[in-house]
CSV table of C-alpha atoms and ligand atoms in Angstrom, one decimal:
chain,number,residue,atom,x,y,z
A,1,MET,CA,46.9,-43.6,16.5
A,2,ARG,CA,44.7,-46.4,15.1
A,3,VAL,CA,46.5,-49.2,13.2
A,4,GLY,CA,44.9,-51.7,10.9
A,5,VAL,CA,46.5,-55.2,10.6
A,6,LEU,CA,45.9,-57.8,7.9
A,7,THR,CA,47.4,-61.1,6.7
A,8,GLY,CA,47.2,-62.0,3.0
A,9,GLY,CA,48.2,-64.9,0.7
A,10,GLY,CA,48.9,-68.5,1.6
A,11,ASP,CA,48.9,-68.9,5.4
A,12,CYS,CA,52.1,-69.7,7.2
A,13,PRO,CA,53.2,-70.8,10.7
A,14,GLY,CA,54.2,-67.6,12.6
A,15,LEU,CA,51.5,-65.2,11.3
A,16,ASN,CA,49.9,-65.1,14.8
A,17,ALA,CA,53.2,-64.4,16.4
A,18,VAL,CA,53.6,-61.3,14.3
A,19,ILE,CA,50.1,-60.1,15.0
A,20,ARG,CA,50.7,-60.6,18.8
A,21,ALA,CA,54.0,-58.7,18.8
A,22,VAL,CA,52.6,-55.8,16.8
A,23,VAL,CA,49.6,-55.5,19.1
A,24,ARG,CA,51.6,-56.1,22.4
A,25,LYS,CA,54.2,-53.5,21.7
A,26,GLY,CA,51.8,-51.1,20.0
A,27,VAL,CA,49.5,-51.1,23.1
A,28,SER,CA,52.0,-51.2,25.8
A,29,GLU,CA,54.7,-48.9,24.5
A,30,TYR,CA,52.8,-46.5,22.2
A,31,GLY,CA,49.2,-46.6,23.5
A,32,TYR,CA,47.9,-47.4,20.0
A,33,GLU,CA,44.5,-48.9,19.2
A,34,PHE,CA,44.1,-51.6,16.6
A,35,VAL,CA,41.6,-52.9,14.1
A,36,GLY,CA,41.8,-56.3,12.5
A,37,PHE,CA,40.9,-56.6,8.8
A,38,ARG,CA,39.7,-60.0,7.9
A,39,ASP,CA,41.0,-62.2,5.0
A,40,GLY,CA,43.8,-60.1,3.5
A,41,TRP,CA,42.9,-57.2,1.3
A,42,ARG,CA,39.3,-58.4,1.2
A,43,GLY,CA,38.9,-56.9,4.7
A,44,PRO,CA,39.6,-53.3,3.9
A,45,LEU,CA,38.0,-53.7,0.5
A,46,GLU,CA,34.7,-55.0,1.8
A,47,ASN,CA,35.0,-53.4,5.3
A,48,ILE,CA,35.1,-56.7,7.1
A,49,THR,CA,36.8,-55.9,10.4
A,50,CYS,CA,37.2,-57.6,13.8
A,51,GLU,CA,38.3,-56.4,17.3
A,52,LEU,CA,42.1,-56.6,17.8
A,53,GLY,CA,43.7,-55.9,21.2
A,54,ILE,CA,45.4,-57.6,24.0
A,55,PRO,CA,42.6,-60.1,24.8
A,56,GLN,CA,42.5,-61.2,21.1
A,57,VAL,CA,46.2,-61.9,21.0
A,58,ARG,CA,46.4,-63.8,24.2
A,59,GLY,CA,47.6,-67.5,23.7
A,60,ILE,CA,48.1,-67.3,20.0
A,61,LEU,CA,51.9,-67.4,19.9
A,62,PRO,CA,52.2,-71.1,19.2
A,63,ARG,CA,49.1,-71.4,17.0
A,64,GLY,CA,49.5,-72.0,13.3
A,65,GLY,CA,47.3,-70.2,10.7
A,66,THR,CA,46.1,-66.6,11.3
A,67,ILE,CA,43.4,-65.3,13.6
A,68,LEU,CA,42.7,-62.7,11.0
A,69,GLY,CA,42.0,-65.1,8.1
A,70,SER,CA,43.6,-64.8,4.7
A,71,SER,CA,42.8,-64.6,1.0
A,72,ARG,CA,44.5,-63.8,-2.3
A,73,THR,CA,42.2,-60.9,-3.1
A,74,ASN,CA,43.9,-58.2,-5.2
A,75,PRO,CA,42.1,-54.8,-5.0
A,76,PHE,CA,43.9,-53.6,-8.1
A,77,LYS,CA,42.0,-56.3,-10.1
A,78,ILE,CA,38.6,-55.1,-8.8
A,79,GLU,CA,36.7,-52.1,-10.1
A,80,ASN,CA,37.2,-49.1,-7.7
A,81,GLY,CA,39.2,-51.4,-5.4
A,82,VAL,CA,41.7,-48.8,-4.3
A,83,GLU,CA,39.0,-46.1,-3.7
A,84,ARG,CA,37.0,-48.6,-1.6
A,85,ILE,CA,40.0,-49.4,0.5
A,86,LYS,CA,40.8,-45.8,1.1
A,87,GLU,CA,37.1,-45.1,2.1
A,88,ASN,CA,37.0,-48.0,4.5
A,89,LEU,CA,40.3,-47.2,6.1
A,90,ALA,CA,39.0,-43.6,6.7
A,91,ALA,CA,35.6,-44.9,8.0
A,92,ASN,CA,37.4,-47.1,10.6
A,93,GLY,CA,39.7,-44.2,11.6
A,94,VAL,CA,42.7,-46.1,10.5
A,95,ASP,CA,45.9,-44.0,10.3
A,96,ALA,CA,48.3,-46.7,9.3
A,97,LEU,CA,48.3,-50.4,8.1
A,98,VAL,CA,50.6,-53.3,8.9
A,99,ALA,CA,50.3,-55.8,6.0
A,100,ILE,CA,51.7,-59.2,6.5
A,101,GLY,CA,52.1,-61.3,3.4
A,102,GLY,CA,54.2,-62.6,0.5
A,103,GLU,CA,54.9,-61.4,-3.1
A,104,ASP,CA,51.2,-60.6,-4.0
A,105,THR,CA,50.1,-59.0,-0.7
A,106,LEU,CA,53.3,-56.9,-0.5
A,107,GLY,CA,52.9,-56.0,-4.2
A,108,VAL,CA,49.5,-54.5,-3.4
A,109,ALA,CA,51.0,-52.8,-0.3
A,110,THR,CA,53.7,-51.3,-2.5
A,111,LYS,CA,51.2,-49.8,-5.0
A,112,LEU,CA,48.9,-48.6,-2.2
A,113,SER,CA,51.9,-46.9,-0.5
A,114,GLU,CA,52.6,-45.1,-3.8
A,115,LEU,CA,49.0,-43.9,-3.6
A,116,ASP,CA,49.5,-42.3,-0.1
A,117,VAL,CA,48.2,-45.2,2.0
A,118,LYS,CA,50.5,-45.4,5.1
A,119,VAL,CA,51.6,-49.0,5.2
A,120,VAL,CA,54.4,-51.1,6.6
A,121,GLY,CA,55.0,-54.6,5.3
A,122,VAL,CA,56.0,-57.8,7.0
A,123,PRO,CA,57.3,-60.6,4.6
A,124,LYS,CA,56.0,-64.1,4.9
A,125,THR,CA,56.2,-67.3,2.8
A,126,ILE,CA,57.1,-70.8,3.6
A,127,ASP,CA,59.0,-70.9,0.3
A,128,ASN,CA,61.7,-68.5,1.6
A,129,ASP,CA,62.0,-67.0,-1.9
A,130,LEU,CA,61.7,-63.2,-1.2
A,131,GLY,CA,64.9,-61.6,-2.2
A,132,ALA,CA,64.9,-58.8,0.3
A,133,THR,CA,65.2,-60.9,3.4
A,134,ASP,CA,67.6,-63.7,4.4
A,135,PHE,CA,64.8,-65.8,5.8
A,136,THR,CA,61.0,-65.7,6.1
A,137,PHE,CA,59.2,-67.2,9.0
A,138,GLY,CA,57.2,-70.4,8.2
A,139,PHE,CA,60.1,-71.8,6.2
A,140,ASP,CA,61.9,-73.4,9.1
A,141,THR,CA,58.6,-75.0,10.2
A,142,ALA,CA,58.0,-76.4,6.7
A,143,VAL,CA,61.5,-77.7,6.5
A,144,ASN,CA,61.2,-79.5,9.8
A,145,ILE,CA,57.9,-81.1,8.8
A,146,ALA,CA,59.4,-82.2,5.5
A,147,THR,CA,62.5,-83.6,7.2
A,148,GLU,CA,60.4,-85.6,9.7
A,149,ALA,CA,58.4,-87.0,6.8
A,150,ILE,CA,61.7,-88.0,5.0
A,151,ASP,CA,63.0,-89.7,8.2
A,152,ARG,CA,59.8,-91.7,8.4
A,153,LEU,CA,59.8,-92.6,4.7
A,154,HIS,CA,63.4,-94.0,5.0
A,155,THR,CA,62.2,-96.8,7.3
A,156,THR,CA,59.2,-97.9,5.2
A,157,ALA,CA,61.2,-97.6,2.0
A,158,GLU,CA,63.9,-100.0,3.5
A,159,SER,CA,61.3,-102.5,4.6
A,160,HIS,CA,59.8,-102.8,1.1
A,161,HIS,CA,62.9,-102.1,-1.0
A,162,ARG,CA,61.0,-99.3,-2.7
A,163,ILE,CA,61.8,-95.9,-4.1
A,164,MET,CA,60.0,-93.2,-2.2
A,165,VAL,CA,59.4,-89.9,-4.0
A,166,VAL,CA,58.5,-86.9,-1.7
A,167,GLU,CA,57.0,-83.9,-3.3
A,168,VAL,CA,57.4,-80.7,-1.3
A,169,MET,CA,56.2,-77.2,-1.8
A,170,GLY,CA,58.1,-74.6,-3.8
A,171,ARG,CA,56.8,-73.4,-7.1
A,172,HIS,CA,59.6,-71.2,-8.2
A,173,ALA,CA,62.4,-71.9,-5.7
A,174,GLY,CA,63.7,-75.2,-4.2
A,175,TRP,CA,64.6,-74.0,-0.7
A,176,ILE,CA,62.3,-76.4,1.1
A,177,ALA,CA,63.5,-79.3,-1.1
A,178,LEU,CA,67.1,-78.4,-0.6
A,179,HIS,CA,67.1,-77.9,3.1
A,180,ALA,CA,64.8,-80.9,4.0
A,181,GLY,CA,66.5,-83.1,1.4
A,182,LEU,CA,69.9,-82.4,2.9
A,183,ALA,CA,68.7,-82.7,6.5
A,184,GLY,CA,66.8,-85.9,5.7
A,185,GLY,CA,69.6,-87.6,3.7
A,186,ALA,CA,67.8,-87.7,0.4
A,187,ASN,CA,69.3,-89.7,-2.5
A,188,VAL,CA,68.4,-87.0,-5.1
A,189,ILE,CA,66.9,-83.5,-4.8
A,190,LEU,CA,65.1,-81.9,-7.7
A,191,ILE,CA,64.4,-78.2,-7.7
A,192,PRO,CA,62.8,-75.7,-10.1
A,193,GLU,CA,66.0,-73.7,-10.6
A,194,ARG,CA,67.7,-76.6,-12.3
A,195,PRO,CA,65.7,-78.7,-14.9
A,196,PHE,CA,66.6,-82.3,-14.1
A,197,ASP,CA,68.0,-85.1,-16.2
A,198,MET,CA,65.7,-88.0,-15.7
A,199,ASP,CA,68.4,-90.4,-17.0
A,200,LYS,CA,70.7,-89.2,-14.2
A,201,VAL,CA,67.9,-89.7,-11.6
A,202,VAL,CA,67.5,-93.3,-12.8
A,203,GLU,CA,71.3,-93.8,-12.4
A,204,TYR,CA,71.3,-92.3,-8.9
A,205,VAL,CA,68.4,-94.5,-7.8
A,206,GLU,CA,70.0,-97.7,-9.3
A,207,SER,CA,73.3,-97.0,-7.6
A,208,ARG,CA,71.5,-96.5,-4.3
A,209,PHE,CA,69.9,-100.0,-4.6
A,210,ARG,CA,73.3,-101.5,-5.4
A,211,THR,CA,74.5,-100.4,-1.9
A,212,ASN,CA,71.4,-102.0,-0.4
A,213,TYR,CA,69.7,-98.8,0.6
A,214,SER,CA,66.3,-97.7,-0.6
A,215,PRO,CA,66.3,-94.3,-2.4
A,216,ILE,CA,64.4,-91.2,-1.3
A,217,VAL,CA,63.9,-88.7,-4.1
A,218,VAL,CA,62.9,-85.2,-2.9
A,219,VAL,CA,61.2,-83.1,-5.6
A,220,ALA,CA,59.9,-79.5,-5.4
A,221,GLU,CA,56.4,-79.1,-6.9
A,222,GLY,CA,57.9,-76.7,-9.5
A,223,ALA,CA,60.8,-78.9,-10.6
A,224,VAL,CA,60.8,-79.7,-14.3
A,225,PRO,CA,62.5,-82.5,-16.3
A,226,LYS,CA,65.0,-81.7,-19.2
A,227,GLU,CA,63.4,-82.4,-22.5
A,228,GLY,CA,64.5,-85.6,-24.1
A,229,THR,CA,65.3,-87.4,-20.8
A,230,HIS,CA,61.8,-88.5,-20.0
A,231,SER,CA,58.6,-89.7,-21.5
A,232,LEU,CA,56.3,-87.3,-19.7
A,233,GLN,CA,54.2,-84.9,-21.9
A,234,SER,CA,52.9,-81.4,-21.2
A,235,ASP,CA,52.3,-78.1,-23.0
A,236,GLU,CA,52.5,-76.1,-19.8
A,237,ARG,CA,55.5,-73.9,-19.2
A,238,ASP,CA,56.7,-72.5,-15.9
A,239,ALA,CA,58.0,-69.0,-15.1
A,240,PHE,CA,61.4,-69.9,-16.7
A,241,GLY,CA,59.8,-71.3,-19.8
A,242,HIS,CA,60.5,-75.0,-18.8
A,243,VAL,CA,58.0,-77.8,-19.3
A,244,ARG,CA,55.7,-77.8,-16.3
A,245,LEU,CA,54.1,-81.0,-15.1
A,246,GLY,CA,51.4,-80.9,-12.5
A,247,GLY,CA,51.8,-83.6,-9.9
A,248,ILE,CA,55.5,-84.0,-10.6
A,249,GLY,CA,56.1,-86.3,-7.7
A,250,ASP,CA,53.7,-88.9,-9.0
A,251,MET,CA,55.1,-88.6,-12.5
A,252,VAL,CA,58.7,-89.1,-11.4
A,253,ALA,CA,57.7,-92.1,-9.3
A,254,LYS,CA,55.9,-93.7,-12.3
A,255,GLU,CA,58.8,-93.1,-14.6
A,256,LEU,CA,61.3,-94.5,-12.1
A,257,GLU,CA,59.1,-97.6,-11.6
A,258,LYS,CA,59.0,-98.1,-15.3
A,259,ARG,CA,62.7,-97.7,-15.9
A,260,THR,CA,64.2,-99.4,-12.9
A,261,GLY,CA,61.7,-102.2,-12.4
A,262,LYS,CA,61.5,-101.4,-8.7
A,263,GLU,CA,58.4,-100.4,-6.9
A,264,ALA,CA,57.9,-96.7,-6.3
A,265,ARG,CA,55.5,-94.6,-4.3
A,266,ALA,CA,54.9,-90.9,-4.3
A,267,VAL,CA,54.0,-88.8,-1.2
A,268,VAL,CA,52.8,-85.3,-1.7
A,269,LEU,CA,53.3,-83.3,1.6
A,270,GLY,CA,51.2,-80.4,0.3
A,271,HIS,CA,49.5,-78.1,2.9
A,272,VAL,CA,50.7,-80.2,5.8
A,273,GLN,CA,53.9,-78.1,5.4
A,274,ARG,CA,51.9,-74.9,6.1
A,275,GLY,CA,49.8,-76.2,9.0
A,276,GLY,CA,50.3,-76.5,12.8
A,277,THR,CA,52.5,-74.9,15.3
A,278,PRO,CA,55.6,-72.9,14.3
A,279,THR,CA,59.1,-73.9,15.3
A,280,ALA,CA,60.9,-71.8,17.9
A,281,PHE,CA,63.0,-70.2,15.2
A,282,ASP,CA,59.8,-69.1,13.3
A,283,ARG,CA,58.2,-67.7,16.5
A,284,TRP,CA,61.4,-65.8,17.3
A,285,LEU,CA,61.7,-64.4,13.7
A,286,ALA,CA,58.0,-63.6,13.5
A,287,THR,CA,58.0,-61.9,16.9
A,288,ARG,CA,61.0,-59.7,16.0
A,289,PHE,CA,59.4,-58.8,12.6
A,290,GLY,CA,56.2,-57.7,14.5
A,291,LEU,CA,58.2,-55.6,17.0
A,292,HIS,CA,60.1,-53.9,14.3
A,293,ALA,CA,57.1,-53.3,12.1
A,294,ILE,CA,55.2,-51.4,14.7
A,295,GLU,CA,58.3,-49.5,15.5
A,296,ALA,CA,58.5,-48.4,11.9
A,297,VAL,CA,54.8,-47.2,12.1
A,298,HIS,CA,55.8,-45.3,15.2
A,299,ASP,CA,58.7,-43.7,13.4
A,300,GLY,CA,56.4,-42.7,10.5
A,301,ASP,CA,58.6,-44.8,8.2
A,302,PHE,CA,56.0,-45.9,5.8
A,303,GLY,CA,56.4,-47.7,2.4
A,304,MET,CA,59.0,-49.9,4.2
A,305,MET,CA,59.2,-53.6,4.9
A,306,VAL,CA,61.1,-55.3,7.8
A,307,ALA,CA,63.7,-57.8,6.7
A,308,LEU,CA,66.3,-60.1,8.3
A,309,ARG,CA,69.9,-59.4,7.4
A,310,GLY,CA,72.2,-61.7,9.3
A,311,THR,CA,70.8,-61.5,12.8
A,312,ASP,CA,69.6,-57.9,12.4
A,313,ILE,CA,66.1,-56.8,11.5
A,314,VAL,CA,66.4,-53.9,9.1
A,315,ARG,CA,63.9,-51.8,7.0
A,316,VAL,CA,64.0,-51.9,3.3
A,317,PRO,CA,61.7,-50.1,0.8
A,318,LEU,CA,58.5,-52.1,0.0
A,319,THR,CA,59.5,-51.8,-3.7
A,320,ASP,CA,62.4,-54.2,-2.9
A,321,ALA,CA,60.1,-56.8,-1.5
A,322,THR,CA,59.0,-58.2,-4.8
A,323,LYS,CA,61.8,-57.0,-7.0
A,324,GLU,CA,63.6,-60.3,-7.3
A,325,LEU,CA,63.0,-63.9,-6.3
A,326,LYS,CA,65.7,-65.5,-4.2
A,327,LEU,CA,66.7,-68.7,-5.9
A,328,VAL,CA,68.9,-71.6,-4.8
A,329,THR,CA,72.4,-70.9,-6.2
A,330,PRO,CA,74.4,-73.4,-8.2
A,331,GLU,CA,77.0,-73.4,-5.3
A,332,LEU,CA,74.4,-74.5,-2.7
A,333,TYR,CA,73.0,-77.1,-5.0
A,334,ALA,CA,76.5,-78.5,-5.6
A,335,GLU,CA,76.8,-79.0,-1.9
A,336,ALA,CA,73.8,-81.2,-1.9
A,337,GLU,CA,74.9,-83.1,-5.1
A,338,VAL,CA,77.9,-84.5,-3.1
A,339,PHE,CA,75.3,-86.8,-1.5
A,340,PHE,CA,73.4,-87.9,-4.6
A,341,GLY,CA,73.5,-91.5,-5.7
E,401,F6P,O1,53.6,-69.6,-1.7
E,401,F6P,C1,53.3,-70.5,-0.7
E,401,F6P,C2,52.7,-71.8,-1.2
E,401,F6P,O2,52.6,-72.6,-0.1
E,401,F6P,C3,53.5,-72.5,-2.4
E,401,F6P,O3,54.6,-73.2,-1.9
E,401,F6P,C4,52.4,-73.3,-3.0
E,401,F6P,O4,52.7,-73.6,-4.3
E,401,F6P,C5,51.2,-72.4,-2.9
E,401,F6P,O5,51.5,-71.6,-1.8
E,401,F6P,C6,50.0,-73.2,-2.7
E,401,F6P,O6,48.9,-72.3,-2.7
E,401,F6P,P1,47.4,-72.7,-2.3
E,401,F6P,O7,47.3,-72.7,-0.8
E,401,F6P,O8,46.6,-71.6,-2.9
E,401,F6P,O9,47.1,-74.0,-2.9
């Protein structure tokens, strides 16, 4: 058996741990050969391959990024894309594919699997918003990076009696903001699932100053203000139809400065959250995903994706992977609200 492996979409700490586990178990237990496809679906589309075996996966467990490279190429948006992929898989003698990716990459895997390509999916995203799995690897690393940043911002905020606004990733879901905000003792957490009342944010910030502490506002990049509570303008709408403001952290900081008379600074953590070495939890989860993915290949269980349910790794249909976004629930947000203000 010859198995192709690819990583697609935004990179994420733990991708290399998956690749390593797939290859190590595939070679040692099943005697498989592997071929690496470069840069997500662009690899099989344009026949860009690389050697993939035990020597290539040595030492990569703690390394961030992906040794295979990544892209957001979608073969379904390219003329004859699917035919080209099928031809190139056949030309490389590939019997099955392990596709590691998020919503878009697994969406392509789902459609290809319906067109008789033998594929097993592995979910990844630092956003942790894939409905079919309890956690995705990369999320824990991103939360730890954001929490460390918040800890550091507390001390400089106190020294200068300033408001610090920290913008974290999360376009549709506020998981990183919620977890890091809670762990870092944020004064307010703003998430995409719940349009925020700017008047309330001003109140929370002012009450924090009254207790002699400097406020930290954590805002997810996809958070949106409620109309009529702010002076920010935009015609853009997000997936829920709410007003979308690019650079929301900066805008919230400016508005807070204007309305409270206190100095405010915005910090955008951006891709720092996706870089560097994965946490132990992410290495553990990614490794287990890899082991179970190659086991699914061995069982001929194609069109499936591995997922974490509780502490078990299970297989779910690839069609479930992108069916629904996992969003922060009102109950979880209410837990964080106890600490606001
Ligand atoms: O989906 C993962 C993610 O990191 C989002 O949180 C973020 O909005 C997006 O990718 C950034 O994408 P890019 O790397 O293309 O700027």
